[in-house]
């Protein structure tokens, strides 16, 4: 495909005042985002998940190759299989594979080897990164900036879920190869993250430590 420039098809025209107000509103909303482990049984309409995933799939990517796949899992049996496999890896992690320093860093977050959110959440979204592409004849072609591209898409997805009142929890058991088998995904894809998704339970809690954010002036530089 050759380069063919077109005029910017979508443009948002705002006054300076509107820009400032919208920036404040978005910051206010995103500050209410939390990673949650306790989920309501309330069902999520498919259309809501489809919209959030469409936002994720619109993310920028290296060479516009869009090297991602999102597997949405509602089936209780599949969720249980994923939980069983993830907890098996987590038991190894907490039994010594992680090391004392890592375990100490996690202590204020309150994590452990049991992952009930993987079966309690009404939906799981497993994000796969395509390490390389496959042509129709089975030959391979290189993908560029895969981790960066998929990371951006995950950020889009988390923000889109929060925007409609849903919560999620980034979960990355290691290794995650079992997800290819359970989700029937090809070898050119590697699992990047499991996102349990749902509405927060009435008694949902978060760790106090999660409210502690680095001061703004320590995470930014202005030139």
PDB file of N, CA, C and O in Angstrom, residues 127-177:
ATOM      1  N   UNK A 127      -6.109  -9.959  26.639  1.00  0.00           N
ATOM      2  CA  UNK A 127      -5.493  -9.180  25.569  1.00  0.00           C
ATOM      3  C   UNK A 127      -4.270  -9.934  25.055  1.00  0.00           C
ATOM      4  O   UNK A 127      -3.363 -10.268  25.832  1.00  0.00           O
ATOM      5  N   UNK A 128      -4.262 -10.198  23.759  1.00  0.00           N
ATOM      6  CA  UNK A 128      -3.144 -10.879  23.114  1.00  0.00           C
ATOM      7  C   UNK A 128      -2.390  -9.900  22.225  1.00  0.00           C
ATOM      8  O   UNK A 128      -2.996  -9.043  21.573  1.00  0.00           O
ATOM      9  N   UNK A 129      -1.071 -10.045  22.194  1.00  0.00           N
ATOM     10  CA  UNK A 129      -0.223  -9.255  21.308  1.00  0.00           C
ATOM     11  C   UNK A 129       0.285 -10.151  20.191  1.00  0.00           C
ATOM     12  O   UNK A 129       0.812 -11.239  20.451  1.00  0.00           O
ATOM     13  N   UNK A 130       0.127  -9.714  18.960  1.00  0.00           N
ATOM     14  CA  UNK A 130       0.601 -10.488  17.820  1.00  0.00           C
ATOM     15  C   UNK A 130       2.084 -10.184  17.594  1.00  0.00           C
ATOM     16  O   UNK A 130       2.439  -9.093  17.166  1.00  0.00           O
ATOM     17  N   UNK A 131       2.936 -11.152  17.868  1.00  0.00           N
ATOM     18  CA  UNK A 131       4.383 -10.957  17.740  1.00  0.00           C
ATOM     19  C   UNK A 131       4.795 -10.762  16.296  1.00  0.00           C
ATOM     20  O   UNK A 131       5.769 -10.076  16.011  1.00  0.00           O
ATOM     21  N   UNK A 132       4.060 -11.377  15.393  1.00  0.00           N
ATOM     22  CA  UNK A 132       4.291 -11.194  13.960  1.00  0.00           C
ATOM     23  C   UNK A 132       2.968 -11.468  13.252  1.00  0.00           C
ATOM     24  O   UNK A 132       2.061 -12.106  13.794  1.00  0.00           O
ATOM     25  N   UNK A 133       2.850 -10.973  12.027  1.00  0.00           N
ATOM     26  CA  UNK A 133       1.642 -11.184  11.253  1.00  0.00           C
ATOM     27  C   UNK A 133       1.740 -12.417  10.388  1.00  0.00           C
ATOM     28  O   UNK A 133       2.829 -12.939  10.132  1.00  0.00           O
ATOM     29  N   UNK A 134       0.597 -12.897   9.929  1.00  0.00           N
ATOM     30  CA  UNK A 134       0.535 -14.057   9.046  1.00  0.00           C
ATOM     31  C   UNK A 134      -0.240 -13.684   7.780  1.00  0.00           C
ATOM     32  O   UNK A 134      -1.359 -13.186   7.857  1.00  0.00           O
ATOM     33  N   UNK A 135       0.382 -13.929   6.637  1.00  0.00           N
ATOM     34  CA  UNK A 135      -0.300 -13.706   5.373  1.00  0.00           C
ATOM     35  C   UNK A 135      -1.250 -14.870   5.083  1.00  0.00           C
ATOM     36  O   UNK A 135      -1.209 -15.906   5.754  1.00  0.00           O
ATOM     37  N   UNK A 136      -2.073 -14.696   4.057  1.00  0.00           N
ATOM     38  CA  UNK A 136      -3.061 -15.732   3.727  1.00  0.00           C
ATOM     39  C   UNK A 136      -2.409 -17.058   3.337  1.00  0.00           C
ATOM     40  O   UNK A 136      -3.004 -18.121   3.494  1.00  0.00           O
ATOM     41  N   UNK A 137      -1.153 -16.994   2.856  1.00  0.00           N
ATOM     42  CA  UNK A 137      -0.457 -18.231   2.487  1.00  0.00           C
ATOM     43  C   UNK A 137       0.327 -18.844   3.644  1.00  0.00           C
ATOM     44  O   UNK A 137       1.043 -19.834   3.474  1.00  0.00           O
ATOM     45  N   UNK A 138       0.199 -18.242   4.836  1.00  0.00           N
ATOM     46  CA  UNK A 138       0.876 -18.769   6.018  1.00  0.00           C
ATOM     47  C   UNK A 138       2.244 -18.186   6.277  1.00  0.00           C
ATOM     48  O   UNK A 138       2.851 -18.477   7.321  1.00  0.00           O
ATOM     49  N   UNK A 139       2.773 -17.387   5.367  1.00  0.00           N
ATOM     50  CA  UNK A 139       4.087 -16.782   5.571  1.00  0.00           C
ATOM     51  C   UNK A 139       4.005 -15.667   6.607  1.00  0.00           C
ATOM     52  O   UNK A 139       2.956 -15.047   6.806  1.00  0.00           O
ATOM     53  N   UNK A 140       5.145 -15.398   7.254  1.00  0.00           N
ATOM     54  CA  UNK A 140       5.197 -14.432   8.340  1.00  0.00           C
ATOM     55  C   UNK A 140       5.658 -13.062   7.835  1.00  0.00           C
ATOM     56  O   UNK A 140       6.382 -12.964   6.855  1.00  0.00           O
ATOM     57  N   UNK A 141       5.223 -12.022   8.524  1.00  0.00           N
ATOM     58  CA  UNK A 141       5.792 -10.691   8.302  1.00  0.00           C
ATOM     59  C   UNK A 141       5.943  -9.996   9.651  1.00  0.00           C
ATOM     60  O   UNK A 141       5.196 -10.260  10.590  1.00  0.00           O
ATOM     61  N   UNK A 142       6.919  -9.128   9.745  1.00  0.00           N
ATOM     62  CA  UNK A 142       7.304  -8.516  11.016  1.00  0.00           C
ATOM     63  C   UNK A 142       6.291  -7.461  11.456  1.00  0.00           C
ATOM     64  O   UNK A 142       5.754  -6.708  10.645  1.00  0.00           O
ATOM     65  N   UNK A 143       6.012  -7.422  12.761  1.00  0.00           N
ATOM     66  CA  UNK A 143       5.258  -6.346  13.376  1.00  0.00           C
ATOM     67  C   UNK A 143       6.236  -5.456  14.141  1.00  0.00           C
ATOM     68  O   UNK A 143       7.248  -5.940  14.679  1.00  0.00           O
ATOM     69  N   UNK A 144       5.923  -4.170  14.216  1.00  0.00           N
ATOM     70  CA  UNK A 144       6.833  -3.204  14.823  1.00  0.00           C
ATOM     71  C   UNK A 144       6.188  -2.577  16.065  1.00  0.00           C
ATOM     72  O   UNK A 144       5.002  -2.294  16.078  1.00  0.00           O
ATOM     73  N   UNK A 145       7.023  -2.362  17.087  1.00  0.00           N
ATOM     74  CA  UNK A 145       6.570  -1.721  18.325  1.00  0.00           C
ATOM     75  C   UNK A 145       5.331  -2.427  18.894  1.00  0.00           C
ATOM     76  O   UNK A 145       4.336  -1.787  19.245  1.00  0.00           O
ATOM     77  N   UNK A 146       5.414  -3.736  18.997  1.00  0.00           N
ATOM     78  CA  UNK A 146       4.251  -4.527  19.422  1.00  0.00           C
ATOM     79  C   UNK A 146       3.854  -4.200  20.859  1.00  0.00           C
ATOM     80  O   UNK A 146       2.691  -3.883  21.139  1.00  0.00           O
ATOM     81  N   UNK A 147       4.812  -4.284  21.794  1.00  0.00           N
ATOM     82  CA  UNK A 147       4.472  -4.045  23.194  1.00  0.00           C
ATOM     83  C   UNK A 147       3.964  -2.632  23.423  1.00  0.00           C
ATOM     84  O   UNK A 147       3.009  -2.411  24.192  1.00  0.00           O
ATOM     85  N   UNK A 148       4.595  -1.664  22.765  1.00  0.00           N
ATOM     86  CA  UNK A 148       4.152  -0.281  22.920  1.00  0.00           C
ATOM     87  C   UNK A 148       2.729  -0.105  22.384  1.00  0.00           C
ATOM     88  O   UNK A 148       1.879   0.537  23.019  1.00  0.00           O
ATOM     89  N   UNK A 149       2.476  -0.685  21.220  1.00  0.00           N
ATOM     90  CA  UNK A 149       1.163  -0.536  20.592  1.00  0.00           C
ATOM     91  C   UNK A 149       0.062  -1.177  21.430  1.00  0.00           C
ATOM     92  O   UNK A 149      -0.994  -0.584  21.676  1.00  0.00           O
ATOM     93  N   UNK A 150       0.306  -2.401  21.892  1.00  0.00           N
ATOM     94  CA  UNK A 150      -0.704  -3.103  22.681  1.00  0.00           C
ATOM     95  C   UNK A 150      -0.881  -2.427  24.034  1.00  0.00           C
ATOM     96  O   UNK A 150      -2.000  -2.350  24.560  1.00  0.00           O
ATOM     97  N   UNK A 151       0.208  -1.905  24.597  1.00  0.00           N
ATOM     98  CA  UNK A 151       0.099  -1.171  25.858  1.00  0.00           C
ATOM     99  C   UNK A 151      -0.800   0.046  25.732  1.00  0.00           C
ATOM    100  O   UNK A 151      -1.616   0.328  26.625  1.00  0.00           O
ATOM    101  N   UNK A 152      -0.676   0.768  24.620  1.00  0.00           N
ATOM    102  CA  UNK A 152      -1.539   1.931  24.385  1.00  0.00           C
ATOM    103  C   UNK A 152      -2.998   1.479  24.265  1.00  0.00           C
ATOM    104  O   UNK A 152      -3.902   2.092  24.841  1.00  0.00           O
ATOM    105  N   UNK A 153      -3.228   0.390  23.536  1.00  0.00           N
ATOM    106  CA  UNK A 153      -4.592  -0.119  23.364  1.00  0.00           C
ATOM    107  C   UNK A 153      -5.203  -0.522  24.700  1.00  0.00           C
ATOM    108  O   UNK A 153      -6.395  -0.271  24.950  1.00  0.00           O
ATOM    109  N   UNK A 154      -4.411  -1.132  25.568  1.00  0.00           N
ATOM    110  CA  UNK A 154      -4.910  -1.505  26.888  1.00  0.00           C
ATOM    111  C   UNK A 154      -5.281  -0.261  27.685  1.00  0.00           C
ATOM    112  O   UNK A 154      -6.308  -0.223  28.380  1.00  0.00           O
ATOM    113  N   UNK A 155      -4.462   0.780  27.594  1.00  0.00           N
ATOM    114  CA  UNK A 155      -4.791   2.033  28.268  1.00  0.00           C
ATOM    115  C   UNK A 155      -6.095   2.612  27.763  1.00  0.00           C
ATOM    116  O   UNK A 155      -6.936   3.084  28.557  1.00  0.00           O
ATOM    117  N   UNK A 156      -6.289   2.609  26.440  1.00  0.00           N
ATOM    118  CA  UNK A 156      -7.557   3.067  25.865  1.00  0.00           C
ATOM    119  C   UNK A 156      -8.720   2.251  26.433  1.00  0.00           C
ATOM    120  O   UNK A 156      -9.777   2.790  26.778  1.00  0.00           O
ATOM    121  N   UNK A 157      -8.536   0.931  26.516  1.00  0.00           N
ATOM    122  CA  UNK A 157      -9.595   0.039  26.976  1.00  0.00           C
ATOM    123  C   UNK A 157      -9.958   0.311  28.431  1.00  0.00           C
ATOM    124  O   UNK A 157     -11.146   0.413  28.778  1.00  0.00           O
ATOM    125  N   UNK A 158      -8.961   0.435  29.288  1.00  0.00           N
ATOM    126  CA  UNK A 158      -9.229   0.691  30.705  1.00  0.00           C
ATOM    127  C   UNK A 158      -9.973   2.008  30.884  1.00  0.00           C
ATOM    128  O   UNK A 158     -10.933   2.102  31.668  1.00  0.00           O
ATOM    129  N   UNK A 159      -9.566   3.047  30.153  1.00  0.00           N
ATOM    130  CA  UNK A 159     -10.243   4.344  30.242  1.00  0.00           C
ATOM    131  C   UNK A 159     -11.683   4.245  29.735  1.00  0.00           C
ATOM    132  O   UNK A 159     -12.602   4.826  30.319  1.00  0.00           O
ATOM    133  N   UNK A 160     -11.887   3.491  28.643  1.00  0.00           N
ATOM    134  CA  UNK A 160     -13.233   3.345  28.091  1.00  0.00           C
ATOM    135  C   UNK A 160     -14.146   2.592  29.047  1.00  0.00           C
ATOM    136  O   UNK A 160     -15.330   2.936  29.202  1.00  0.00           O
ATOM    137  N   UNK A 161     -13.629   1.564  29.709  1.00  0.00           N
ATOM    138  CA  UNK A 161     -14.428   0.822  30.691  1.00  0.00           C
ATOM    139  C   UNK A 161     -14.808   1.715  31.868  1.00  0.00           C
ATOM    140  O   UNK A 161     -15.958   1.710  32.324  1.00  0.00           O
ATOM    141  N   UNK A 162     -13.864   2.488  32.345  1.00  0.00           N
ATOM    142  CA  UNK A 162     -14.128   3.401  33.457  1.00  0.00           C
ATOM    143  C   UNK A 162     -15.178   4.437  33.061  1.00  0.00           C
ATOM    144  O   UNK A 162     -16.037   4.804  33.865  1.00  0.00           O
ATOM    145  N   UNK A 163     -15.129   4.889  31.827  1.00  0.00           N
ATOM    146  CA  UNK A 163     -16.027   5.933  31.349  1.00  0.00           C
ATOM    147  C   UNK A 163     -17.493   5.515  31.425  1.00  0.00           C
ATOM    148  O   UNK A 163     -18.377   6.370  31.530  1.00  0.00           O
ATOM    149  N   UNK A 164     -17.774   4.199  31.366  1.00  0.00           N
ATOM    150  CA  UNK A 164     -19.157   3.721  31.409  1.00  0.00           C
ATOM    151  C   UNK A 164     -19.506   3.098  32.761  1.00  0.00           C
ATOM    152  O   UNK A 164     -20.502   2.373  32.888  1.00  0.00           O
ATOM    153  N   UNK A 165     -18.693   3.368  33.777  1.00  0.00           N
ATOM    154  CA  UNK A 165     -19.018   2.918  35.122  1.00  0.00           C
ATOM    155  C   UNK A 165     -18.570   1.518  35.471  1.00  0.00           C
ATOM    156  O   UNK A 165     -18.950   0.987  36.521  1.00  0.00           O
ATOM    157  N   UNK A 166     -17.761   0.898  34.616  1.00  0.00           N
ATOM    158  CA  UNK A 166     -17.238  -0.433  34.905  1.00  0.00           C
ATOM    159  C   UNK A 166     -15.875  -0.323  35.574  1.00  0.00           C
ATOM    160  O   UNK A 166     -15.197   0.693  35.465  1.00  0.00           O
ATOM    161  N   UNK A 167     -15.481  -1.389  36.255  1.00  0.00           N
ATOM    162  CA  UNK A 167     -14.154  -1.457  36.864  1.00  0.00           C
ATOM    163  C   UNK A 167     -13.435  -2.679  36.317  1.00  0.00           C
ATOM    164  O   UNK A 167     -14.053  -3.603  35.775  1.00  0.00           O
ATOM    165  N   UNK A 168     -12.126  -2.681  36.467  1.00  0.00           N
ATOM    166  CA  UNK A 168     -11.335  -3.824  36.010  1.00  0.00           C
ATOM    167  C   UNK A 168     -10.085  -3.927  36.876  1.00  0.00           C
ATOM    168  O   UNK A 168      -9.844  -3.085  37.750  1.00  0.00           O
ATOM    169  N   UNK A 169      -9.316  -4.969  36.627  1.00  0.00           N
ATOM    170  CA  UNK A 169      -8.090  -5.205  37.394  1.00  0.00           C
ATOM    171  C   UNK A 169      -7.037  -5.799  36.469  1.00  0.00           C
ATOM    172  O   UNK A 169      -7.164  -6.946  36.028  1.00  0.00           O
ATOM    173  N   UNK A 170      -6.009  -5.053  36.124  1.00  0.00           N
ATOM    174  CA  UNK A 170      -4.938  -5.626  35.296  1.00  0.00           C
ATOM    175  C   UNK A 170      -4.289  -6.814  36.019  1.00  0.00           C
ATOM    176  O   UNK A 170      -3.819  -6.673  37.144  1.00  0.00           O
ATOM    177  N   UNK A 171      -4.304  -7.959  35.380  1.00  0.00           N
ATOM    178  CA  UNK A 171      -3.775  -9.174  35.997  1.00  0.00           C
ATOM    179  C   UNK A 171      -2.841  -9.844  35.010  1.00  0.00           C
ATOM    180  O   UNK A 171      -3.205 -10.093  33.861  1.00  0.00           O
ATOM    181  N   UNK A 172      -1.607 -10.132  35.465  1.00  0.00           N
ATOM    182  CA  UNK A 172      -0.594 -10.691  34.567  1.00  0.00           C
ATOM    183  C   UNK A 172       0.132 -11.864  35.217  1.00  0.00           C
ATOM    184  O   UNK A 172       1.285 -11.740  35.633  1.00  0.00           O
ATOM    185  N   UNK A 173      -0.534 -13.027  35.321  1.00  0.00           N
ATOM    186  CA  UNK A 173       0.197 -14.202  35.815  1.00  0.00           C
ATOM    187  C   UNK A 173       1.330 -14.529  34.848  1.00  0.00           C
ATOM    188  O   UNK A 173       1.250 -14.240  33.662  1.00  0.00           O
ATOM    189  N   UNK A 174       2.381 -15.112  35.380  1.00  0.00           N
ATOM    190  CA  UNK A 174       3.551 -15.396  34.549  1.00  0.00           C
ATOM    191  C   UNK A 174       4.062 -16.804  34.844  1.00  0.00           C
ATOM    192  O   UNK A 174       4.338 -17.126  35.994  1.00  0.00           O
ATOM    193  N   UNK A 175       4.174 -17.652  33.797  1.00  0.00           N
ATOM    194  CA  UNK A 175       3.866 -17.419  32.385  1.00  0.00           C
ATOM    195  C   UNK A 175       2.367 -17.516  32.113  1.00  0.00           C
ATOM    196  O   UNK A 175       1.607 -18.008  32.942  1.00  0.00           O
ATOM    197  N   UNK A 176       1.947 -17.053  30.923  1.00  0.00           N
ATOM    198  CA  UNK A 176       0.525 -17.032  30.579  1.00  0.00           C
ATOM    199  C   UNK A 176       0.207 -17.847  29.336  1.00  0.00           C
ATOM    200  O   UNK A 176      -0.851 -17.693  28.736  1.00  0.00           O
ATOM    201  N   UNK A 177       1.112 -18.719  28.935  1.00  0.00           N
ATOM    202  CA  UNK A 177       0.921 -19.483  27.706  1.00  0.00           C
ATOM    203  C   UNK A 177      -0.367 -20.310  27.746  1.00  0.00           C
ATOM    204  O   UNK A 177      -0.958 -20.616  26.695  1.00  0.00           O
TER     205      UNK A 177
END
